[in-house]
Coordinates of C-alpha atoms in Angstrom, one line a residue:
M266 CA -171.2 -115.0 -79.1
A267 CA -167.9 -114.9 -77.0
S268 CA -167.4 -111.2 -77.7
E269 CA -170.8 -110.3 -76.6
Q270 CA -170.2 -111.9 -73.1
T271 CA -166.9 -110.2 -72.5
P272 CA -168.1 -106.8 -71.3
L273 CA -170.1 -108.8 -68.5
L274 CA -166.9 -111.2 -67.5
A275 CA -164.8 -107.9 -67.4
G276 CA -167.4 -106.3 -65.0
E277 CA -167.5 -109.2 -63.0
T278 CA -163.7 -109.0 -62.5
S279 CA -163.9 -105.6 -61.7
A280 CA -166.7 -106.4 -59.0
A281 CA -164.6 -109.3 -57.5
L282 CA -161.2 -107.2 -57.3
Y283 CA -163.4 -104.1 -55.9
N284 CA -164.9 -106.7 -53.3
S285 CA -161.5 -108.4 -52.8
N286 CA -159.5 -105.0 -52.2
H287 CA -162.6 -104.0 -49.9
S288 CA -162.6 -107.0 -47.9
R289 CA -158.6 -106.8 -47.4
Q290 CA -158.8 -103.4 -46.2
A291 CA -161.7 -104.1 -43.8
E292 CA -159.2 -106.8 -42.5
I293 CA -156.4 -104.1 -42.2
N294 CA -158.6 -101.6 -40.5
M295 CA -159.8 -104.4 -38.0
A296 CA -156.4 -105.4 -37.2
E297 CA -155.3 -101.9 -36.4
S298 CA -158.4 -101.5 -34.2
D299 CA -157.5 -104.8 -32.5
D300 CA -153.7 -103.4 -32.1
A301 CA -154.7 -100.0 -30.7
A302 CA -156.9 -101.7 -28.4
A303 CA -154.2 -103.9 -27.3
V304 CA -151.9 -100.9 -26.8
R305 CA -154.6 -99.1 -24.5
R306 CA -155.1 -102.3 -22.6
A307 CA -151.6 -102.8 -21.9
L308 CA -151.2 -98.9 -21.0
R309 CA -154.1 -99.2 -18.5
K310 CA -152.5 -102.3 -16.7
V311 CA -149.2 -100.5 -16.5
D312 CA -150.8 -97.4 -15.1
W313 CA -152.6 -99.6 -12.7
R314 CA -149.8 -101.3 -11.6
L315 CA -147.2 -98.5 -11.4
I316 CA -148.9 -95.3 -10.4
P317 CA -150.3 -96.3 -7.3
L318 CA -146.9 -98.1 -6.1
L319 CA -145.0 -94.5 -7.2
F320 CA -147.8 -92.2 -5.7
V321 CA -147.9 -93.9 -2.3
T322 CA -144.0 -94.0 -2.1
Y323 CA -143.7 -90.6 -2.8
M324 CA -146.4 -89.6 -0.5
L325 CA -144.4 -91.3 2.4
N326 CA -141.3 -89.6 1.2
F327 CA -142.7 -86.3 1.4
M328 CA -144.4 -87.1 5.0
D329 CA -141.0 -88.5 6.3
K330 CA -139.0 -85.7 5.4
T331 CA -141.2 -82.9 6.2
I332 CA -142.8 -84.1 9.5
L333 CA -139.7 -82.1 11.0
S334 CA -141.9 -79.1 10.4
S335 CA -144.9 -80.3 12.4
A336 CA -142.6 -81.8 15.2
S337 CA -140.9 -78.6 15.6
V338 CA -144.2 -77.1 17.3
F339 CA -144.7 -80.2 19.1
G340 CA -141.6 -80.3 21.3
L341 CA -138.8 -81.3 19.2
I342 CA -136.9 -78.1 19.6
D343 CA -137.3 -78.0 23.3
D344 CA -136.5 -81.6 24.1
T345 CA -133.5 -81.7 21.9
H346 CA -132.3 -78.4 23.2
L347 CA -132.0 -76.7 19.9
V348 CA -130.6 -73.0 20.0
G349 CA -130.3 -70.3 17.6
Q350 CA -129.6 -71.7 13.8
Q351 CA -129.6 -75.2 15.1
Y352 CA -132.8 -75.8 13.8
S353 CA -132.1 -74.6 10.4
W354 CA -129.1 -76.8 10.3
V355 CA -131.3 -79.7 11.0
S356 CA -133.3 -79.1 8.2
S357 CA -130.4 -78.6 5.7
I358 CA -128.2 -81.5 6.8
F359 CA -130.9 -83.8 5.3
Y360 CA -129.7 -82.4 1.9
F361 CA -126.1 -82.8 2.7
G362 CA -126.8 -86.4 2.8
Y363 CA -129.0 -86.2 -0.3
F364 CA -126.0 -84.4 -2.1
F365 CA -123.4 -87.0 -1.0
W366 CA -125.3 -90.0 -2.6
E367 CA -126.9 -88.4 -5.5
Y368 CA -124.5 -89.1 -8.1
P369 CA -123.4 -92.6 -6.9
T370 CA -126.9 -93.7 -6.9
N371 CA -127.9 -92.5 -10.4
I372 CA -124.9 -94.5 -11.7
L373 CA -126.3 -97.8 -9.6
I374 CA -130.1 -97.0 -10.7
A375 CA -128.8 -97.5 -14.4
R376 CA -126.8 -100.7 -13.7
L377 CA -128.8 -102.5 -10.7
P378 CA -132.6 -104.0 -11.0
V379 CA -134.5 -100.7 -10.3
A380 CA -137.4 -101.9 -8.4
K381 CA -135.3 -104.1 -6.0
Y382 CA -132.7 -101.3 -5.2
L383 CA -135.4 -98.9 -4.6
A384 CA -136.9 -101.5 -2.1
I385 CA -133.6 -101.9 -0.2
N386 CA -133.5 -98.1 0.2
T387 CA -136.8 -97.7 1.3
F388 CA -136.1 -100.3 4.1
F389 CA -133.1 -98.3 5.1
W390 CA -135.2 -95.2 5.1
G391 CA -138.2 -96.4 7.1
A392 CA -135.6 -97.4 9.9
V393 CA -133.9 -94.0 9.8
V394 CA -137.0 -92.3 10.3
A395 CA -138.2 -94.5 13.4
L396 CA -134.9 -94.0 15.3
T397 CA -135.5 -90.1 15.0
A398 CA -137.5 -90.6 17.7
A399 CA -134.6 -91.9 20.0
C400 CA -132.8 -88.3 19.0
V401 CA -132.1 -86.4 22.3
N402 CA -129.6 -83.6 21.3
Y403 CA -128.6 -81.6 18.4
G404 CA -126.0 -84.2 17.3
G405 CA -128.4 -87.2 16.9
L406 CA -130.7 -85.1 15.0
L407 CA -127.8 -84.2 12.5
A408 CA -126.8 -87.9 12.3
V409 CA -130.3 -89.5 11.3
R410 CA -131.3 -86.4 9.3
F411 CA -127.8 -87.0 7.2
L412 CA -128.8 -90.7 6.9
L413 CA -132.1 -89.6 5.9
G414 CA -130.9 -87.8 3.0
V415 CA -128.9 -90.8 1.7
A416 CA -131.7 -93.1 1.9
E417 CA -134.2 -90.8 -0.1
A418 CA -131.6 -89.8 -2.7
T419 CA -132.5 -92.7 -4.8
I420 CA -136.2 -92.2 -5.0
T421 CA -137.0 -89.5 -7.3
P422 CA -134.4 -90.3 -9.7
A423 CA -135.5 -93.8 -9.7
F424 CA -138.8 -92.8 -10.5
M425 CA -137.9 -90.7 -13.4
F426 CA -135.9 -93.6 -14.8
I427 CA -139.0 -95.7 -14.4
T428 CA -141.3 -93.3 -16.0
T429 CA -139.0 -92.6 -19.1
T430 CA -138.6 -96.5 -19.1
W431 CA -142.6 -97.4 -19.6
Y432 CA -144.1 -93.9 -20.9
T433 CA -144.1 -92.0 -24.1
R434 CA -143.1 -88.3 -24.4
D435 CA -146.5 -87.4 -24.3
E436 CA -147.5 -89.4 -21.4
I437 CA -144.6 -88.5 -19.2
P438 CA -145.7 -85.3 -17.9
F439 CA -149.0 -86.1 -16.6
R440 CA -147.7 -89.4 -15.3
T441 CA -144.9 -87.4 -13.3
G442 CA -147.5 -85.0 -12.3
I443 CA -149.7 -87.7 -10.6
W444 CA -146.7 -89.6 -8.7
F445 CA -145.3 -86.2 -7.6
S446 CA -148.7 -85.1 -6.4
G447 CA -148.2 -87.7 -3.7
N448 CA -146.0 -84.8 -2.2
S449 CA -148.9 -82.7 -1.8
I450 CA -151.2 -85.5 -0.3
G451 CA -148.4 -86.6 2.0
G452 CA -148.6 -83.1 3.2
L453 CA -152.3 -83.3 4.1
V454 CA -152.0 -86.6 5.7
A455 CA -149.1 -85.4 7.6
S456 CA -151.0 -82.8 8.8
L457 CA -153.9 -84.8 10.0
L458 CA -151.6 -87.4 11.7
A459 CA -149.7 -84.4 13.4
Y460 CA -153.1 -83.0 14.7
G461 CA -154.1 -86.2 16.1
V462 CA -150.9 -87.3 17.5
G463 CA -150.6 -83.9 19.0
H464 CA -153.4 -84.5 21.2
I465 CA -151.5 -87.3 23.0
D466 CA -150.6 -86.0 26.7
Q467 CA -149.1 -87.6 29.9
H468 CA -147.2 -90.1 27.9
P469 CA -143.5 -90.9 28.4
L470 CA -143.0 -90.5 24.5
H471 CA -143.9 -87.2 23.4
P472 CA -146.1 -86.4 20.5
W473 CA -143.4 -85.6 17.9
M474 CA -141.7 -88.9 18.9
W475 CA -145.0 -90.8 17.9
M476 CA -145.0 -89.0 14.5
F477 CA -141.9 -90.3 13.4
I478 CA -142.3 -93.9 14.9
I479 CA -145.7 -94.2 12.9
L480 CA -144.3 -92.9 9.8
G481 CA -140.8 -94.9 9.9
L482 CA -142.9 -98.3 10.5
A483 CA -145.1 -97.6 7.9
T484 CA -142.4 -96.8 5.3
F485 CA -140.5 -99.8 6.2
L486 CA -143.5 -102.2 5.8
W487 CA -144.4 -100.5 2.5
A488 CA -141.0 -101.3 1.2
F489 CA -142.3 -105.1 0.9
A490 CA -145.3 -103.9 -1.6
L491 CA -142.3 -102.4 -3.8
L492 CA -140.2 -105.5 -3.4
F493 CA -143.0 -107.6 -4.5
L494 CA -145.1 -105.8 -6.9
L495 CA -143.0 -103.2 -8.8
P496 CA -141.1 -104.8 -11.8
D497 CA -137.5 -104.1 -12.6
S498 CA -138.2 -103.6 -16.4
I499 CA -140.5 -104.2 -19.2
S500 CA -138.9 -107.5 -20.2
N501 CA -139.7 -108.9 -16.7
A502 CA -143.2 -107.4 -15.9
K503 CA -145.0 -110.5 -15.5
F504 CA -148.4 -109.0 -15.2
L505 CA -148.2 -108.3 -19.0
T506 CA -148.4 -110.7 -22.0
P507 CA -145.5 -111.2 -24.0
H508 CA -147.1 -109.3 -26.5
E509 CA -147.9 -106.6 -24.3
R510 CA -144.6 -106.4 -23.2
E511 CA -143.4 -106.3 -26.6
L512 CA -145.8 -103.4 -27.4
M513 CA -144.5 -101.6 -24.3
T514 CA -140.9 -101.7 -25.6
N515 CA -141.9 -100.5 -29.0
R516 CA -143.8 -97.6 -27.7
A517 CA -140.5 -96.5 -25.7
I518 CA -138.6 -96.6 -28.7
V519 CA -141.2 -95.1 -31.2
A520 CA -142.5 -92.4 -29.0
G521 CA -140.6 -92.2 -25.9
T522 CA -136.7 -91.7 -25.3
G523 CA -135.6 -95.1 -26.1
S524 CA -135.0 -98.4 -24.3
T525 CA -133.3 -98.3 -21.0
E526 CA -132.6 -102.2 -21.0
K527 CA -129.3 -103.7 -21.5
T528 CA -127.5 -100.3 -21.6
H529 CA -124.1 -99.5 -19.6
W530 CA -122.6 -96.2 -18.3
R531 CA -121.1 -94.0 -21.0
W532 CA -118.6 -91.2 -20.3
D533 CA -119.1 -89.7 -23.9
Q534 CA -122.8 -89.0 -22.9
T535 CA -121.7 -87.5 -19.6
R536 CA -119.6 -84.9 -21.2
E537 CA -122.1 -84.4 -23.8
C538 CA -124.6 -83.6 -21.0
L539 CA -122.0 -81.3 -19.7
I540 CA -121.8 -79.0 -22.7
D541 CA -125.4 -79.0 -23.5
P542 CA -126.4 -75.3 -22.9
K543 CA -130.2 -76.6 -22.0
T544 CA -128.3 -78.5 -18.9
W545 CA -127.2 -75.4 -17.4
H546 CA -130.2 -73.6 -18.1
I547 CA -132.2 -76.4 -16.1
F548 CA -129.5 -76.6 -13.4
A549 CA -130.1 -72.8 -12.5
L550 CA -133.4 -73.2 -12.7
A551 CA -133.5 -76.1 -10.0
I552 CA -131.3 -74.2 -7.6
L553 CA -133.5 -70.9 -7.8
T554 CA -136.6 -72.8 -7.6
Q555 CA -135.6 -74.7 -4.6
I556 CA -134.3 -72.2 -2.4
P557 CA -137.9 -71.0 -1.7
N558 CA -138.9 -74.6 -1.4
G559 CA -136.2 -75.2 1.2
G560 CA -137.0 -72.6 3.7
T561 CA -141.2 -72.7 3.5
Q562 CA -141.1 -76.7 3.6
N563 CA -139.2 -76.8 7.0
F564 CA -140.5 -73.4 8.4
A565 CA -144.5 -73.8 7.3
N566 CA -145.8 -74.4 10.7
L567 CA -143.7 -71.6 12.3
V568 CA -144.6 -69.1 9.6
I569 CA -148.5 -70.2 10.0
K570 CA -147.8 -69.3 13.7
S571 CA -146.7 -66.1 13.2
F572 CA -150.0 -65.0 11.5
G573 CA -151.5 -65.6 14.9
F574 CA -152.5 -69.1 15.1
T575 CA -151.7 -71.9 17.4
S576 CA -149.7 -75.2 17.0
L577 CA -153.0 -77.2 16.2
Q578 CA -154.4 -74.7 13.9
S579 CA -151.1 -74.4 12.0
T580 CA -151.2 -78.1 11.7
L581 CA -154.7 -77.7 10.1
I582 CA -154.0 -74.9 7.9
N583 CA -151.4 -76.9 6.3
I584 CA -154.4 -79.0 4.8
P585 CA -155.8 -76.6 2.3
S586 CA -152.3 -75.7 1.5
S587 CA -151.3 -79.1 0.4
V588 CA -154.9 -79.6 -1.5
I589 CA -154.0 -76.4 -3.5
S590 CA -150.5 -77.9 -4.2
A591 CA -151.6 -81.5 -5.4
A592 CA -154.3 -79.8 -7.9
T593 CA -151.6 -77.2 -9.1
I594 CA -149.1 -80.4 -9.8
S595 CA -152.0 -82.4 -11.3
L596 CA -153.2 -79.4 -13.7
T597 CA -149.8 -78.6 -14.7
G598 CA -148.6 -81.8 -15.5
Y599 CA -151.7 -82.5 -17.4
L600 CA -151.5 -79.6 -19.5
A601 CA -147.5 -79.9 -20.2
G602 CA -148.5 -83.4 -21.5
R603 CA -151.4 -82.1 -23.6
F604 CA -149.5 -79.4 -25.0
R605 CA -146.2 -79.8 -26.3
Q606 CA -145.3 -76.1 -26.1
L607 CA -146.4 -75.3 -23.0
N608 CA -144.0 -76.5 -20.3
C609 CA -141.8 -73.1 -19.8
I610 CA -144.9 -71.2 -19.9
L611 CA -146.8 -73.0 -17.1
I612 CA -143.4 -72.5 -15.0
V613 CA -143.8 -68.9 -15.8
A614 CA -147.6 -68.7 -14.6
V615 CA -146.8 -70.6 -11.7
V616 CA -143.9 -68.5 -10.5
A617 CA -146.1 -65.2 -10.9
L618 CA -148.6 -66.9 -8.4
S619 CA -145.6 -67.6 -5.8
V620 CA -144.3 -64.0 -6.4
T621 CA -147.6 -62.3 -5.7
G622 CA -147.9 -64.7 -2.2
S623 CA -144.4 -64.2 -1.2
A624 CA -144.9 -60.5 -2.0
I625 CA -147.9 -60.3 0.2
I626 CA -146.2 -62.1 3.2
Y627 CA -143.0 -59.8 2.8
A628 CA -145.3 -56.9 3.0
R629 CA -146.9 -58.0 6.5
S630 CA -144.6 -55.5 8.5
H631 CA -146.7 -52.9 7.2
H632 CA -149.6 -54.5 8.9
V633 CA -151.2 -56.6 6.5
A634 CA -154.3 -58.3 7.6
K635 CA -154.1 -61.8 8.8
G636 CA -156.5 -62.9 6.3
A637 CA -154.4 -61.3 3.5
Q638 CA -151.4 -63.0 4.8
L639 CA -153.1 -66.7 4.8
F640 CA -154.0 -66.0 1.1
G641 CA -150.5 -65.0 0.2
Y642 CA -149.4 -68.1 1.9
F643 CA -151.8 -70.3 -0.2
L644 CA -150.6 -68.7 -3.4
L645 CA -147.0 -69.7 -2.3
A646 CA -148.4 -73.4 -2.2
T647 CA -148.6 -73.4 -5.7
G648 CA -144.7 -73.1 -6.0
P649 CA -144.1 -77.2 -5.4
S650 CA -145.2 -77.7 -9.1
I651 CA -142.4 -76.1 -10.8
L652 CA -140.1 -79.1 -10.0
P653 CA -142.3 -81.6 -11.6
L654 CA -142.5 -79.3 -14.8
V655 CA -138.4 -79.2 -14.7
M656 CA -138.4 -82.8 -14.1
S657 CA -140.7 -83.5 -17.4
L658 CA -138.5 -81.2 -19.2
V659 CA -135.2 -83.7 -18.1
Q660 CA -137.4 -86.7 -19.0
A661 CA -138.9 -85.8 -22.4
N662 CA -136.0 -83.7 -23.7
Y663 CA -132.8 -85.8 -23.0
K664 CA -132.1 -89.2 -24.7
G665 CA -129.2 -91.6 -24.1
V666 CA -129.7 -93.3 -20.6
T667 CA -126.0 -91.9 -19.3
K668 CA -127.0 -88.5 -20.8
K669 CA -130.2 -88.6 -18.7
M670 CA -129.1 -89.8 -15.5
T671 CA -126.3 -87.5 -15.4
M672 CA -128.5 -84.7 -16.0
T673 CA -130.9 -86.2 -13.5
A674 CA -127.9 -86.4 -10.8
M675 CA -127.3 -82.6 -11.7
M676 CA -130.5 -81.7 -11.6
F677 CA -131.1 -82.9 -8.0
I678 CA -127.3 -81.7 -6.7
A679 CA -128.9 -78.2 -7.9
Y680 CA -132.0 -79.2 -5.8
C681 CA -130.0 -80.1 -2.6
T682 CA -128.0 -76.9 -2.9
G683 CA -131.2 -75.1 -2.8
N684 CA -132.8 -76.8 0.1
I685 CA -129.6 -76.4 1.8
A686 CA -129.4 -72.5 1.5
G687 CA -133.2 -72.2 1.7
P688 CA -133.5 -72.6 5.3
Q689 CA -130.6 -70.4 6.2
F690 CA -132.3 -67.3 4.9
F691 CA -135.0 -68.0 7.8
K692 CA -133.0 -66.0 10.6
T693 CA -134.2 -66.5 14.2
S694 CA -133.3 -63.1 14.9
E695 CA -135.9 -61.9 12.4
A696 CA -138.9 -64.0 13.7
P697 CA -141.7 -63.9 13.2
T698 CA -141.7 -62.0 10.0
Y699 CA -138.4 -63.6 8.4
Q700 CA -137.9 -60.3 6.1
T701 CA -134.7 -61.9 4.7
A702 CA -136.3 -65.0 3.5
F703 CA -139.3 -63.6 1.8
R704 CA -137.0 -61.2 0.1
A705 CA -135.0 -63.8 -1.2
I706 CA -137.8 -66.0 -2.3
L707 CA -139.2 -63.1 -4.3
I708 CA -135.7 -62.5 -5.8
C709 CA -135.0 -66.3 -6.7
Y710 CA -138.4 -66.7 -8.4
I711 CA -138.5 -63.6 -10.4
I712 CA -135.0 -64.9 -12.0
S713 CA -136.7 -68.2 -12.3
A714 CA -139.2 -66.9 -14.9
V715 CA -136.5 -65.1 -16.8
L716 CA -134.6 -68.4 -17.0
A717 CA -137.8 -70.4 -17.9
V718 CA -138.4 -67.7 -20.7
S719 CA -134.5 -68.0 -21.9
L720 CA -134.9 -71.9 -22.0
R721 CA -138.0 -71.7 -24.1
V722 CA -136.5 -69.2 -26.7
Y723 CA -133.3 -71.4 -26.9
L724 CA -135.3 -74.7 -27.4
Q725 CA -137.4 -73.1 -29.8
L726 CA -134.2 -71.6 -32.1
L727 CA -132.9 -75.4 -31.5
N728 CA -135.7 -77.0 -33.2
A729 CA -135.9 -74.6 -36.2
K730 CA -132.3 -75.2 -36.9
R731 CA -132.6 -78.8 -36.6
D732 CA -135.1 -78.9 -39.0
R733 CA -132.9 -76.9 -41.3
D734 CA -129.8 -78.8 -40.9
E735 CA -131.3 -82.2 -41.0
G736 CA -134.1 -81.5 -43.9
V737 CA -136.6 -83.3 -41.8
T738 CA -139.7 -81.9 -39.9
G739 CA -139.4 -83.7 -36.5
S740 CA -141.8 -84.1 -33.6
A741 CA -141.6 -83.4 -30.0
G742 CA -143.9 -86.3 -29.5
S743 CA -141.4 -89.0 -31.1
S744 CA -138.4 -90.7 -30.6
G745 CA -136.9 -89.2 -33.9
L746 CA -136.7 -91.1 -36.9
V747 CA -137.1 -95.1 -36.5
A748 CA -138.2 -97.8 -38.8
G749 CA -135.8 -97.1 -41.4
G750 CA -136.5 -93.1 -41.4
K751 CA -140.0 -92.8 -40.1
V752 CA -141.1 -90.2 -37.7
A753 CA -143.7 -91.9 -35.9
D754 CA -145.8 -89.5 -33.7
V755 CA -148.8 -91.5 -32.7
V756 CA -148.8 -94.2 -29.9
E757 CA -150.5 -96.7 -32.1
A758 CA -147.7 -96.4 -34.9
V759 CA -145.8 -98.8 -32.8
T760 CA -148.2 -101.3 -34.3
D761 CA -147.0 -100.5 -37.8
A762 CA -143.4 -99.4 -37.3
S763 CA -141.0 -102.3 -38.6
L764 CA -138.2 -101.4 -35.8
Q765 CA -134.5 -102.0 -37.1
P766 CA -132.1 -103.4 -34.7
E767 CA -130.3 -99.9 -34.8
D768 CA -133.6 -98.5 -33.3
Y769 CA -132.6 -100.4 -29.9
D770 CA -129.3 -98.7 -29.6
D771 CA -128.5 -96.4 -26.8
V772 CA -128.2 -92.8 -28.5
T773 CA -128.6 -89.3 -27.5
D774 CA -130.8 -86.7 -28.6
W775 CA -128.1 -84.6 -30.2
K776 CA -127.2 -87.7 -32.4
T777 CA -130.9 -88.7 -33.0
I778 CA -132.3 -87.3 -36.3
G779 CA -136.0 -86.1 -36.2
F780 CA -135.8 -85.8 -32.3
R781 CA -137.4 -82.4 -31.3
Y782 CA -137.5 -80.6 -28.0
R783 CA -140.7 -79.9 -25.9
L784 CA -141.2 -76.3 -24.7

């Protein structure tokens, strides 16, 4: 009797086990789904808090820096009695201040509460911009422009530090592209402001003075928003729940470039940065792409006027140019984040457009039509998108807080060098065609394209070598081996990875097994 019932009992047991396993798997799947939703929810909250603050600040950063170009056609040159190359030096001196403060400020960014330090810099920066309206001579302009460079030297390195603190390697390029596009939108808003203020007549304060007063006051007031709304780190972000803060920290360790909290300056990482071949590729690339930027940024309105437009028309023409620049920055940032092997190729593509534009303008001495010259200028407006692509390579390919901040400082020292040199190629004696300047722009962009290809080849060979040497197929979307030997390549993996104490250590990309470089 019992033997007749045994098959039935075995069948019941099998069914029970199946139902139990199925139920357990359903619970696991539901838990994973809830965790993934929690990650997406936390990321959305971070985006809405950080990106608008960074975008608006960067917009003001660009407006305050480049309003000089608009002021130059609304009386600044005459009112301050500038002659010869003095306007070029007023443009360049900004970058001497930037250069002077760049390395010290990168050390301070890593050591101080970054949001508070950024806010204090912004108060100082707004005051300096407003004081520019009081300048009556060449010496006064040199002084305030130098101080403005000191004030703004902190902004971009701090933003890069914040971006790598909060986002994964796949997310960094697009987020960088969004806040960096504030540059171009700032150019658009500055053009509209200059056009409106340019109509002020019969007032003791001339239009160019009002430009600096309005922008300086706006920047000073915006500093309060940074002071009260921008968090210093993930651990003290009060707009997130404790669980969400844990998730964001784990994301940076699993799929980012590591935690930036509780670190200190390490000179061994500085030395490693200096002997890293990719450092010097990026350094040269930054100089060569910023020589064109330094000239065209400060002489934009004067170049457009040389096409045969009035001062007010030259201001309005900068609006579509700004839109083209913003669209290019956003699109290339999205593509660089979406495809891990596309960054250097995008740099070459943008350089090709810029080379075409500068070649058209360079050839205008041979009677190029006004419309063609303007088309060339609009192609040249794609050039600013190269810098955020280079910045993304630094943010995503350098690990170790000190190594990354050293590379950031070096990149912006190169940025300053290029922007100091750029305006000097615009010789007053060659106005309005500026042949030397556009010849230099052509040469710099062509060499930049060669460097971008060289960097891509080097990183590709390095990735293959690391795969062979380590015996691990690494990923350009992860932070390397974590959780006791796991390469986590999916953002939601933070919910599965059991992170070890050593995963929180401040180590460089060279010393991280499984870390692979974005191309």
